Structure formats: structure tokens, C-alpha cells
Amino acid sequence: MKRSSDTGRLIATIILMITLALAGVMMAACKGGTEETDEKELFVIGFSQLGSESDWRLANTKSMMDTFTNDKGYELVIQNAKQQQDNQFAAIRSFILEGVDLIIIAPTVEEGWENVLREIHDAGIPVIIIDRSVAVWDTNLFLTNVGSDFLRQGQMAIEWLESQPVNPDTGCLKILHLQGTYGATAQIQRTRALEEGVEAHPEWYIASQLYGDFTEAKGYEVMTEYLSDPENRDIDVIYSENDNMTFGAIQALEEAGITYGDEGQVKIITFDATKKALQLCMDGKISVCVECNPMHGPVVEDLISRYRAGESIPRQIFVDETCFTRDNLTQEIIDGREY
Ligand code: GYE
């Protein structure tokens, strides 16, 4: 009797253990299933951001992060290339391996993209280019390019310069040109606008072109070195291809004791129109701020939604931009500035 009741208890225990084990397996399976479904529901975007060289760039990255949130069904994977195209290639190849749903590229320079874009294309992943452009033969390698009309930006600056008198002592305008990253669309087109302007105005000339790589540190460094030669101090205009180089240049001017602004010797033209630059413009220190709009997130999101809905999307989108001087600037605009 005892033996048979022991056997019964043993069988009951085994059945209980099997039941518990099965329940455990089922729960794990369910849990795993849910996680998988959640992951699948998120639309994964690999974003190759070219760097963090300027305030503009930080605002651009933030706009993307604020837009492509998990709440809205996105997973945004950002890789910062630190201004190196090779780092962008590596990031993009990792996105391909991960099998992301879409890739966004803010390219450092225009050239050299054909191969990697083809690799993405062969992997069947759609691509959107933002900010600067890529120079490729086969423009079907990407869906669209969202960014600025950089030539128009430069032309707006030139139109303002045309309204300025020449230096009464020399009968000329001596322009110092601070250039951004060579080969970047923002550099190429802003430079082109200036060079075409100079070509069209015999009384204008470019004293020198200094390489500032779009950073404040480099802007300061090259300006300081340039101004250390007394022969270089008589400039009338600085045409600086972004605000951060301008801030560096302003520091160098101050240290060299050269005046600038409405009441000073040097008139400054700058690009981006960040809050800090606009305030300097309002205060009469910078003459022109050509706006470069970094808030690409919402525009890109709209395009992605349309693409996912099977709609056709335009091949090139230019964001809205204005040219600010003290005449059209208000404190309200400055205070409302997000970058
Ligand atoms: O003007 C500059 C940034 O490509 C629009 O890059 C961008 C430029 C911008 O570093 O500040």
C-alpha cells in the first residue's frame, strides 16, 4: 500500500513539474513573441550624421532625434562621423548589416558616394540625403535630397553687399573669405556665389581665402594667424561661410584690436543665423545673417510617411530661408530661435 501511494505521489509530482515546465515555455514563447512584434513595429532608421562641428549641426541632430521617437514608431540609430567620410562609409555598412528599414545620410562632401550608395541599393534599403548633396551619376540611388539652396544663400549675401559703398579711401572692397569644409555643398555653393559676385564687380576683390572647416577653433586660428601680418589688417568685409567660424574670427579681430560692425572697420557676413549670431546682428556687430535652416526632422518624416504609403515624393526639397539684417530682425525672432 505504502509503495503504491508513494508511486502515485511521484507520478503526481512528475505531472506537476511537466505542467509547470510547459507553462514556463509557453510564457517565454509569448513574451518573446511580444518583444519580437514590438521590435518589428518600430521603423528602424540608420542616420549617418557627418559630425558635430557647429551649432547648426547640433540643432540638425536634435531635430532628427526629436522627430524620430519610439513613441511615433521609429528607432533612430545615429552615428557621428566626426567630419570623416570614411567613418560615414563604415556606419552605413553597419546599417546594411543590421538590416535597417531606411538610411539617412548627411554627407560630408559631395564626391565619392557612388559605391556605397550602390551597396545600399543592392541591399534594397531606401536612402534619403539631407543637408548637403552627393554628386552621383545615378540619381536613382537615393529617394530625395532635403536641404538648403546654398547658392541662393550666397546670392542673398551678395545682393546685400551690392548695396554697400566701397571704401572711400581705396575705392575698393577688400573681402576676406573664410571657407568651410572643402568639397561640401555648403562650401562649394557659398564660395561660388562670392566668386561670381567678385567677378561681376571690378571694385571688389578677395584678399585671401582661409580654411576654417566650419569650426570656431579653426576660424579663430586662421584669422589670428592672418591678422598677425600688419599688411593684412585693412580688410573691409569678412564673408564667413558659417556662424561658428564667424565667432572665432570675431575673437581674433577683438584680440587684434580691429573694429567691426555698423560703427567699425569690418562688415561681417555670416551663414546659419543661429540665435547668437542674430543677437550680434541686432546689436550692430554682424551686418548680415543668411539663414540656413537645420530643422529637417519634420520635413523628412513627412516624406518618409508618404514614401511608406506608396506615394511618389519630390526628388529635391529646399527648406525655407531668409536673409537677416538689422532692418528685418526683431527681438521676437531671436527669442523664438531654437538654435
Ligand atoms: O552652414 C554649417 C555646418 O552643411 C548647412 O554645415 C551645413 C553647414 C552649416 O557645419 O554650420
CSV table of N, CA and C and ligand atoms in Angstrom, one decimal, residues 53-54 56-57 131-132 150 186 190 214 242 272 292, ligand 1:
chain,number,residue,atom,x,y,z
A,53,GLU,N,30.4,69.6,-35.7
A,53,GLU,CA,31.3,70.7,-35.9
A,53,GLU,C,30.8,72.1,-35.6
A,54,SER,N,29.4,72.2,-35.6
A,54,SER,CA,28.8,73.6,-35.4
A,54,SER,C,27.5,73.6,-34.6
A,56,TRP,N,24.8,74.7,-35.8
A,56,TRP,CA,23.9,74.3,-36.8
A,56,TRP,C,23.7,72.8,-36.8
A,57,ARG,N,24.9,72.1,-36.7
A,57,ARG,CA,24.9,70.7,-36.8
A,57,ARG,C,24.2,70.1,-35.6
A,131,ASP,N,20.6,67.8,-45.9
A,131,ASP,CA,21.6,68.9,-45.7
A,131,ASP,C,22.4,69.1,-47.0
A,132,ARG,N,23.6,68.6,-47.1
A,132,ARG,CA,24.4,68.8,-48.3
A,132,ARG,C,24.0,67.7,-49.3
A,150,PHE,N,22.0,76.4,-51.3
A,150,PHE,CA,23.2,77.1,-50.8
A,150,PHE,C,23.7,78.2,-51.7
A,186,ALA,N,27.7,73.1,-49.0
A,186,ALA,CA,27.6,74.4,-48.4
A,186,ALA,C,28.8,75.3,-48.7
A,190,ARG,N,28.4,78.4,-51.6
A,190,ARG,CA,28.6,79.8,-51.0
A,190,ARG,C,29.8,80.4,-51.6
A,214,PHE,N,34.5,75.0,-41.0
A,214,PHE,CA,33.2,75.2,-40.4
A,214,PHE,C,33.3,75.2,-38.8
A,242,ASN,N,30.2,80.1,-42.2
A,242,ASN,CA,29.2,79.7,-41.1
A,242,ASN,C,29.4,80.5,-39.9
A,272,ASP,N,24.0,80.8,-41.5
A,272,ASP,CA,23.3,79.9,-40.5
A,272,ASP,C,22.2,80.7,-39.8
A,292,CYS,N,20.2,79.5,-42.5
A,292,CYS,CA,20.3,78.1,-43.0
A,292,CYS,C,19.5,77.3,-42.0
B,1,GYE,O1,26.2,76.0,-42.5
B,1,GYE,C1,27.5,74.8,-41.0
B,1,GYE,C2,27.6,73.3,-40.9
B,1,GYE,O2,26.0,72.0,-44.3
B,1,GYE,C3,24.4,73.6,-43.9
B,1,GYE,O3,27.5,72.8,-42.1
B,1,GYE,C4,25.5,72.8,-43.4
B,1,GYE,C5,26.7,73.7,-42.9
B,1,GYE,C6,26.3,74.8,-41.9
B,1,GYE,O4,28.7,72.9,-40.2
B,1,GYE,O5,27.4,75.5,-39.8
